[in-house]
């Protein structure tokens, strides 16, 4: 991980080499390393805020909009067909509605946890501990949100999806 790699930079053999070659003093060497830890934390903090914003304000609303369309479709099927036929004909739409709900819930819970962990990391005063918190507690939550978002991307109608889909990136 980046924090582990940055800790390795503090190995005395590296700082001694920079001092011996009169590139940096020991203090300058440590300061530059400290700045790298701060930069890492800042970048992960920004990425977490952007991810939370996109998930809350774009992905979830698009998924719910599509889900509402499906619900209307299912209601229409139920009105037109009898219970026996409806159970067969509406099965896939109902399954899709359920999957959308599960993924929206996964994303919502992931965003809530992400923001909680991000604030905890941000309030850590030691830059090394802060970078570790961002790396080990905040960044893994990106994957949780991404999994739910990727699943929804495959389900939601192209017209309703607010961003470019992966396949569109590959073939345009």
JSON list of C-alpha atoms in Angstrom, two decimals:
[
{"chain": "A", "resi": 1, "resn": "UNK", "atom": "CA", "xyz": [0.00, 0.00, 0.00]},
{"chain": "A", "resi": 2, "resn": "UNK", "atom": "CA", "xyz": [1.06, 3.59, -0.41]},
{"chain": "A", "resi": 3, "resn": "UNK", "atom": "CA", "xyz": [1.42, 4.27, 3.34]},
{"chain": "A", "resi": 4, "resn": "UNK", "atom": "CA", "xyz": [3.62, 1.18, 3.73]},
{"chain": "A", "resi": 5, "resn": "UNK", "atom": "CA", "xyz": [5.76, 2.27, 0.77]},
{"chain": "A", "resi": 6, "resn": "UNK", "atom": "CA", "xyz": [6.10, 5.78, 2.20]},
{"chain": "A", "resi": 7, "resn": "UNK", "atom": "CA", "xyz": [7.19, 4.33, 5.55]},
{"chain": "A", "resi": 8, "resn": "UNK", "atom": "CA", "xyz": [9.96, 2.47, 3.74]},
{"chain": "A", "resi": 9, "resn": "UNK", "atom": "CA", "xyz": [11.28, 5.79, 2.45]},
{"chain": "A", "resi": 10, "resn": "UNK", "atom": "CA", "xyz": [12.10, 6.67, 6.06]},
{"chain": "A", "resi": 11, "resn": "UNK", "atom": "CA", "xyz": [14.63, 3.87, 6.26]},
{"chain": "A", "resi": 12, "resn": "UNK", "atom": "CA", "xyz": [17.84, 5.49, 7.61]},
{"chain": "A", "resi": 13, "resn": "UNK", "atom": "CA", "xyz": [19.93, 4.16, 4.70]},
{"chain": "A", "resi": 14, "resn": "UNK", "atom": "CA", "xyz": [17.90, 6.34, 2.30]},
{"chain": "A", "resi": 15, "resn": "UNK", "atom": "CA", "xyz": [17.99, 9.49, 4.39]},
{"chain": "A", "resi": 16, "resn": "UNK", "atom": "CA", "xyz": [21.71, 9.01, 5.02]},
{"chain": "A", "resi": 17, "resn": "UNK", "atom": "CA", "xyz": [22.33, 8.65, 1.29]},
{"chain": "A", "resi": 18, "resn": "UNK", "atom": "CA", "xyz": [20.47, 11.90, 0.53]},
{"chain": "A", "resi": 19, "resn": "UNK", "atom": "CA", "xyz": [22.38, 13.66, 3.31]},
{"chain": "A", "resi": 20, "resn": "UNK", "atom": "CA", "xyz": [25.72, 12.24, 2.18]},
{"chain": "A", "resi": 21, "resn": "UNK", "atom": "CA", "xyz": [25.09, 13.40, -1.39]},
{"chain": "A", "resi": 22, "resn": "UNK", "atom": "CA", "xyz": [23.97, 16.80, 0.00]},
{"chain": "A", "resi": 23, "resn": "UNK", "atom": "CA", "xyz": [20.62, 16.54, -1.77]},
{"chain": "A", "resi": 24, "resn": "UNK", "atom": "CA", "xyz": [18.48, 16.96, 1.36]},
{"chain": "A", "resi": 25, "resn": "UNK", "atom": "CA", "xyz": [19.15, 17.44, 5.01]},
{"chain": "A", "resi": 26, "resn": "UNK", "atom": "CA", "xyz": [17.59, 14.86, 7.33]},
{"chain": "A", "resi": 27, "resn": "UNK", "atom": "CA", "xyz": [14.89, 17.38, 8.24]},
{"chain": "A", "resi": 28, "resn": "UNK", "atom": "CA", "xyz": [14.12, 18.15, 4.58]},
{"chain": "A", "resi": 29, "resn": "UNK", "atom": "CA", "xyz": [13.96, 14.46, 3.79]},
{"chain": "A", "resi": 30, "resn": "UNK", "atom": "CA", "xyz": [11.45, 13.83, 6.58]},
{"chain": "A", "resi": 31, "resn": "UNK", "atom": "CA", "xyz": [9.41, 16.89, 5.63]},
{"chain": "A", "resi": 32, "resn": "UNK", "atom": "CA", "xyz": [9.11, 15.71, 2.02]},
{"chain": "A", "resi": 33, "resn": "UNK", "atom": "CA", "xyz": [7.95, 12.31, 3.26]},
{"chain": "A", "resi": 34, "resn": "UNK", "atom": "CA", "xyz": [5.41, 13.95, 5.56]},
{"chain": "A", "resi": 35, "resn": "UNK", "atom": "CA", "xyz": [4.04, 15.92, 2.61]},
{"chain": "A", "resi": 36, "resn": "UNK", "atom": "CA", "xyz": [3.60, 12.69, 0.65]},
{"chain": "A", "resi": 37, "resn": "UNK", "atom": "CA", "xyz": [1.57, 11.19, 3.51]},
{"chain": "A", "resi": 38, "resn": "UNK", "atom": "CA", "xyz": [-0.61, 14.32, 3.63]},
{"chain": "A", "resi": 39, "resn": "UNK", "atom": "CA", "xyz": [-1.07, 14.30, -0.14]},
{"chain": "A", "resi": 40, "resn": "UNK", "atom": "CA", "xyz": [-2.13, 10.66, -0.11]},
{"chain": "A", "resi": 41, "resn": "UNK", "atom": "CA", "xyz": [-4.70, 11.34, 2.61]},
{"chain": "A", "resi": 42, "resn": "UNK", "atom": "CA", "xyz": [-6.01, 14.40, 0.79]},
{"chain": "A", "resi": 43, "resn": "UNK", "atom": "CA", "xyz": [-6.42, 12.52, -2.50]},
{"chain": "A", "resi": 44, "resn": "UNK", "atom": "CA", "xyz": [-8.32, 9.65, -0.86]},
{"chain": "A", "resi": 45, "resn": "UNK", "atom": "CA", "xyz": [-10.49, 12.17, 1.03]},
{"chain": "A", "resi": 46, "resn": "UNK", "atom": "CA", "xyz": [-11.39, 13.94, -2.23]},
{"chain": "A", "resi": 47, "resn": "UNK", "atom": "CA", "xyz": [-12.08, 10.65, -4.00]},
{"chain": "A", "resi": 48, "resn": "UNK", "atom": "CA", "xyz": [-14.35, 9.55, -1.13]},
{"chain": "A", "resi": 49, "resn": "UNK", "atom": "CA", "xyz": [-16.34, 12.80, -1.27]},
{"chain": "A", "resi": 50, "resn": "UNK", "atom": "CA", "xyz": [-16.74, 12.57, -5.05]},
{"chain": "A", "resi": 51, "resn": "UNK", "atom": "CA", "xyz": [-17.74, 8.90, -4.88]},
{"chain": "A", "resi": 52, "resn": "UNK", "atom": "CA", "xyz": [-20.34, 9.62, -2.19]},
{"chain": "A", "resi": 53, "resn": "UNK", "atom": "CA", "xyz": [-21.73, 12.52, -4.23]},
{"chain": "A", "resi": 54, "resn": "UNK", "atom": "CA", "xyz": [-21.98, 10.50, -7.45]},
{"chain": "A", "resi": 55, "resn": "UNK", "atom": "CA", "xyz": [-23.58, 7.56, -5.65]},
{"chain": "A", "resi": 56, "resn": "UNK", "atom": "CA", "xyz": [-26.12, 9.68, -3.76]},
{"chain": "A", "resi": 57, "resn": "UNK", "atom": "CA", "xyz": [-26.99, 12.23, -6.42]},
{"chain": "A", "resi": 58, "resn": "UNK", "atom": "CA", "xyz": [-26.69, 10.28, -9.66]},
{"chain": "A", "resi": 59, "resn": "UNK", "atom": "CA", "xyz": [-26.59, 6.49, -9.33]},
{"chain": "A", "resi": 60, "resn": "UNK", "atom": "CA", "xyz": [-29.25, 5.94, -6.66]},
{"chain": "A", "resi": 61, "resn": "UNK", "atom": "CA", "xyz": [-31.78, 8.37, -8.21]},
{"chain": "A", "resi": 62, "resn": "UNK", "atom": "CA", "xyz": [-31.32, 6.80, -11.66]},
{"chain": "A", "resi": 63, "resn": "UNK", "atom": "CA", "xyz": [-31.79, 3.32, -10.24]},
{"chain": "A", "resi": 64, "resn": "UNK", "atom": "CA", "xyz": [-34.91, 4.34, -8.31]},
{"chain": "A", "resi": 65, "resn": "UNK", "atom": "CA", "xyz": [-36.33, 6.05, -11.39]},
{"chain": "A", "resi": 66, "resn": "UNK", "atom": "CA", "xyz": [-35.88, 2.85, -13.40]},
{"chain": "A", "resi": 67, "resn": "UNK", "atom": "CA", "xyz": [-37.26, 0.79, -10.55]},
{"chain": "A", "resi": 68, "resn": "UNK", "atom": "CA", "xyz": [-40.39, 2.96, -10.48]},
{"chain": "A", "resi": 69, "resn": "UNK", "atom": "CA", "xyz": [-40.86, 2.33, -14.21]},
{"chain": "A", "resi": 70, "resn": "UNK", "atom": "CA", "xyz": [-40.61, -1.38, -13.59]},
{"chain": "A", "resi": 71, "resn": "UNK", "atom": "CA", "xyz": [-43.11, -1.17, -10.73]},
{"chain": "A", "resi": 72, "resn": "UNK", "atom": "CA", "xyz": [-45.59, 0.57, -13.03]},
{"chain": "A", "resi": 73, "resn": "UNK", "atom": "CA", "xyz": [-44.98, -2.16, -15.62]},
{"chain": "A", "resi": 74, "resn": "UNK", "atom": "CA", "xyz": [-45.66, -4.87, -13.04]},
{"chain": "A", "resi": 75, "resn": "UNK", "atom": "CA", "xyz": [-48.85, -3.12, -11.91]},
{"chain": "A", "resi": 76, "resn": "UNK", "atom": "CA", "xyz": [-49.99, -3.02, -15.54]},
{"chain": "A", "resi": 77, "resn": "UNK", "atom": "CA", "xyz": [-49.26, -6.69, -16.02]},
{"chain": "A", "resi": 78, "resn": "UNK", "atom": "CA", "xyz": [-51.22, -7.53, -12.89]},
{"chain": "A", "resi": 79, "resn": "UNK", "atom": "CA", "xyz": [-54.22, -5.53, -14.15]},
{"chain": "A", "resi": 80, "resn": "UNK", "atom": "CA", "xyz": [-54.20, -7.17, -17.58]},
{"chain": "A", "resi": 81, "resn": "UNK", "atom": "CA", "xyz": [-53.47, -10.80, -16.66]},
{"chain": "A", "resi": 82, "resn": "UNK", "atom": "CA", "xyz": [-54.88, -13.10, -14.02]},
{"chain": "A", "resi": 83, "resn": "UNK", "atom": "CA", "xyz": [-52.86, -14.17, -10.99]},
{"chain": "A", "resi": 84, "resn": "UNK", "atom": "CA", "xyz": [-51.61, -17.37, -12.61]},
{"chain": "A", "resi": 85, "resn": "UNK", "atom": "CA", "xyz": [-50.38, -15.68, -15.78]},
{"chain": "A", "resi": 86, "resn": "UNK", "atom": "CA", "xyz": [-49.09, -12.66, -13.86]},
{"chain": "A", "resi": 87, "resn": "UNK", "atom": "CA", "xyz": [-46.84, -14.79, -11.67]},
{"chain": "A", "resi": 88, "resn": "UNK", "atom": "CA", "xyz": [-45.17, -16.20, -14.78]},
{"chain": "A", "resi": 89, "resn": "UNK", "atom": "CA", "xyz": [-45.07, -12.99, -16.83]},
{"chain": "A", "resi": 90, "resn": "UNK", "atom": "CA", "xyz": [-44.06, -10.62, -14.04]},
{"chain": "A", "resi": 91, "resn": "UNK", "atom": "CA", "xyz": [-41.45, -12.88, -12.45]},
{"chain": "A", "resi": 92, "resn": "UNK", "atom": "CA", "xyz": [-38.43, -11.31, -14.19]},
{"chain": "A", "resi": 93, "resn": "UNK", "atom": "CA", "xyz": [-39.53, -7.72, -13.57]},
{"chain": "A", "resi": 94, "resn": "UNK", "atom": "CA", "xyz": [-40.13, -8.47, -9.90]},
{"chain": "A", "resi": 95, "resn": "UNK", "atom": "CA", "xyz": [-36.71, -10.13, -9.69]},
{"chain": "A", "resi": 96, "resn": "UNK", "atom": "CA", "xyz": [-35.13, -7.03, -11.27]},
{"chain": "A", "resi": 97, "resn": "UNK", "atom": "CA", "xyz": [-36.97, -4.74, -8.84]},
{"chain": "A", "resi": 98, "resn": "UNK", "atom": "CA", "xyz": [-35.61, -6.81, -5.96]},
{"chain": "A", "resi": 99, "resn": "UNK", "atom": "CA", "xyz": [-32.05, -6.72, -7.32]},
{"chain": "A", "resi": 100, "resn": "UNK", "atom": "CA", "xyz": [-32.23, -2.95, -7.77]},
{"chain": "A", "resi": 101, "resn": "UNK", "atom": "CA", "xyz": [-33.44, -2.55, -4.18]},
{"chain": "A", "resi": 102, "resn": "UNK", "atom": "CA", "xyz": [-30.62, -4.74, -2.87]},
{"chain": "A", "resi": 103, "resn": "UNK", "atom": "CA", "xyz": [-27.97, -2.80, -4.79]},
{"chain": "A", "resi": 104, "resn": "UNK", "atom": "CA", "xyz": [-29.39, 0.59, -3.83]},
{"chain": "A", "resi": 105, "resn": "UNK", "atom": "CA", "xyz": [-29.36, -0.51, -0.20]},
{"chain": "A", "resi": 106, "resn": "UNK", "atom": "CA", "xyz": [-25.78, -1.79, -0.54]},
{"chain": "A", "resi": 107, "resn": "UNK", "atom": "CA", "xyz": [-24.68, 1.54, -2.02]},
{"chain": "A", "resi": 108, "resn": "UNK", "atom": "CA", "xyz": [-26.56, 3.63, 0.55]},
{"chain": "A", "resi": 109, "resn": "UNK", "atom": "CA", "xyz": [-25.10, 1.70, 3.49]},
{"chain": "A", "resi": 110, "resn": "UNK", "atom": "CA", "xyz": [-21.65, 1.80, 1.86]},
{"chain": "A", "resi": 111, "resn": "UNK", "atom": "CA", "xyz": [-21.82, 5.58, 1.41]},
{"chain": "A", "resi": 112, "resn": "UNK", "atom": "CA", "xyz": [-22.95, 6.09, 5.00]},
{"chain": "A", "resi": 113, "resn": "UNK", "atom": "CA", "xyz": [-20.08, 3.94, 6.28]},
{"chain": "A", "resi": 114, "resn": "UNK", "atom": "CA", "xyz": [-17.64, 5.64, 3.89]},
{"chain": "A", "resi": 115, "resn": "UNK", "atom": "CA", "xyz": [-18.53, 9.11, 5.14]},
{"chain": "A", "resi": 116, "resn": "UNK", "atom": "CA", "xyz": [-18.29, 7.97, 8.76]},
{"chain": "A", "resi": 117, "resn": "UNK", "atom": "CA", "xyz": [-14.86, 6.41, 8.26]},
{"chain": "A", "resi": 118, "resn": "UNK", "atom": "CA", "xyz": [-13.69, 9.39, 6.17]},
{"chain": "A", "resi": 119, "resn": "UNK", "atom": "CA", "xyz": [-14.52, 11.79, 8.98]},
{"chain": "A", "resi": 120, "resn": "UNK", "atom": "CA", "xyz": [-12.80, 9.56, 11.54]},
{"chain": "A", "resi": 121, "resn": "UNK", "atom": "CA", "xyz": [-9.69, 9.43, 9.36]},
{"chain": "A", "resi": 122, "resn": "UNK", "atom": "CA", "xyz": [-9.80, 13.16, 8.72]},
{"chain": "A", "resi": 123, "resn": "UNK", "atom": "CA", "xyz": [-9.89, 13.85, 12.46]},
{"chain": "A", "resi": 124, "resn": "UNK", "atom": "CA", "xyz": [-6.76, 11.78, 13.07]},
{"chain": "A", "resi": 125, "resn": "UNK", "atom": "CA", "xyz": [-3.90, 14.17, 13.82]},
{"chain": "A", "resi": 126, "resn": "UNK", "atom": "CA", "xyz": [-0.90, 11.92, 13.16]},
{"chain": "A", "resi": 127, "resn": "UNK", "atom": "CA", "xyz": [-0.32, 11.94, 9.38]},
{"chain": "A", "resi": 128, "resn": "UNK", "atom": "CA", "xyz": [0.98, 8.36, 9.31]},
{"chain": "A", "resi": 129, "resn": "UNK", "atom": "CA", "xyz": [-2.04, 7.04, 11.23]},
{"chain": "A", "resi": 130, "resn": "UNK", "atom": "CA", "xyz": [-4.32, 9.19, 9.11]},
{"chain": "A", "resi": 131, "resn": "UNK", "atom": "CA", "xyz": [-2.91, 7.75, 5.87]},
{"chain": "A", "resi": 132, "resn": "UNK", "atom": "CA", "xyz": [-3.32, 4.23, 7.27]},
{"chain": "A", "resi": 133, "resn": "UNK", "atom": "CA", "xyz": [-6.93, 4.96, 8.22]},
{"chain": "A", "resi": 134, "resn": "UNK", "atom": "CA", "xyz": [-7.69, 6.24, 4.73]},
{"chain": "A", "resi": 135, "resn": "UNK", "atom": "CA", "xyz": [-5.93, 3.23, 3.20]},
{"chain": "A", "resi": 136, "resn": "UNK", "atom": "CA", "xyz": [-7.35, 0.48, 5.41]},
{"chain": "A", "resi": 137, "resn": "UNK", "atom": "CA", "xyz": [-10.77, 1.78, 6.43]},
{"chain": "A", "resi": 138, "resn": "UNK", "atom": "CA", "xyz": [-11.93, 4.30, 3.82]},
{"chain": "A", "resi": 139, "resn": "UNK", "atom": "CA", "xyz": [-10.54, 2.99, 0.55]},
{"chain": "A", "resi": 140, "resn": "UNK", "atom": "CA", "xyz": [-11.93, -0.59, 0.90]},
{"chain": "A", "resi": 141, "resn": "UNK", "atom": "CA", "xyz": [-15.43, 0.91, 1.05]},
{"chain": "A", "resi": 142, "resn": "UNK", "atom": "CA", "xyz": [-14.92, 2.26, -2.48]},
{"chain": "A", "resi": 143, "resn": "UNK", "atom": "CA", "xyz": [-15.19, -1.35, -3.69]},
{"chain": "A", "resi": 144, "resn": "UNK", "atom": "CA", "xyz": [-18.47, -1.94, -1.86]},
{"chain": "A", "resi": 145, "resn": "UNK", "atom": "CA", "xyz": [-20.03, 1.09, -3.53]},
{"chain": "A", "resi": 146, "resn": "UNK", "atom": "CA", "xyz": [-18.47, 0.22, -6.86]},
{"chain": "A", "resi": 147, "resn": "UNK", "atom": "CA", "xyz": [-19.87, -3.33, -6.84]},
{"chain": "A", "resi": 148, "resn": "UNK", "atom": "CA", "xyz": [-23.41, -2.07, -6.29]},
{"chain": "A", "resi": 149, "resn": "UNK", "atom": "CA", "xyz": [-22.98, 0.67, -8.88]},
{"chain": "A", "resi": 150, "resn": "UNK", "atom": "CA", "xyz": [-21.55, -1.70, -11.48]},
{"chain": "A", "resi": 151, "resn": "UNK", "atom": "CA", "xyz": [-24.46, -4.08, -10.96]},
{"chain": "A", "resi": 152, "resn": "UNK", "atom": "CA", "xyz": [-26.96, -1.25, -11.38]},
{"chain": "A", "resi": 153, "resn": "UNK", "atom": "CA", "xyz": [-25.19, -0.03, -14.50]},
{"chain": "A", "resi": 154, "resn": "UNK", "atom": "CA", "xyz": [-25.93, -3.39, -16.11]},
{"chain": "A", "resi": 155, "resn": "UNK", "atom": "CA", "xyz": [-29.62, -3.23, -15.11]},
{"chain": "A", "resi": 156, "resn": "UNK", "atom": "CA", "xyz": [-30.71, 0.38, -15.58]},
{"chain": "A", "resi": 157, "resn": "UNK", "atom": "CA", "xyz": [-31.95, 1.55, -18.95]},
{"chain": "A", "resi": 158, "resn": "UNK", "atom": "CA", "xyz": [-29.32, 3.47, -20.95]},
{"chain": "A", "resi": 159, "resn": "UNK", "atom": "CA", "xyz": [-31.63, 6.49, -21.25]},
{"chain": "A", "resi": 160, "resn": "UNK", "atom": "CA", "xyz": [-31.83, 6.82, -17.47]},
{"chain": "A", "resi": 161, "resn": "UNK", "atom": "CA", "xyz": [-28.20, 6.07, -16.59]},
{"chain": "A", "resi": 162, "resn": "UNK", "atom": "CA", "xyz": [-26.53, 9.43, -15.87]},
{"chain": "A", "resi": 163, "resn": "UNK", "atom": "CA", "xyz": [-22.99, 8.54, -16.91]},
{"chain": "A", "resi": 164, "resn": "UNK", "atom": "CA", "xyz": [-21.22, 6.91, -19.80]},
{"chain": "A", "resi": 165, "resn": "UNK", "atom": "CA", "xyz": [-21.40, 3.14, -19.49]},
{"chain": "A", "resi": 166, "resn": "UNK", "atom": "CA", "xyz": [-18.25, 1.01, -19.73]},
{"chain": "A", "resi": 167, "resn": "UNK", "atom": "CA", "xyz": [-19.28, -0.59, -23.01]},
{"chain": "A", "resi": 168, "resn": "UNK", "atom": "CA", "xyz": [-19.87, 2.87, -24.46]},
{"chain": "A", "resi": 169, "resn": "UNK", "atom": "CA", "xyz": [-16.33, 3.84, -23.47]},
{"chain": "A", "resi": 170, "resn": "UNK", "atom": "CA", "xyz": [-14.95, 0.76, -25.16]},
{"chain": "A", "resi": 171, "resn": "UNK", "atom": "CA", "xyz": [-16.83, 1.08, -28.42]},
{"chain": "A", "resi": 172, "resn": "UNK", "atom": "CA", "xyz": [-17.07, 4.82, -29.05]}
]
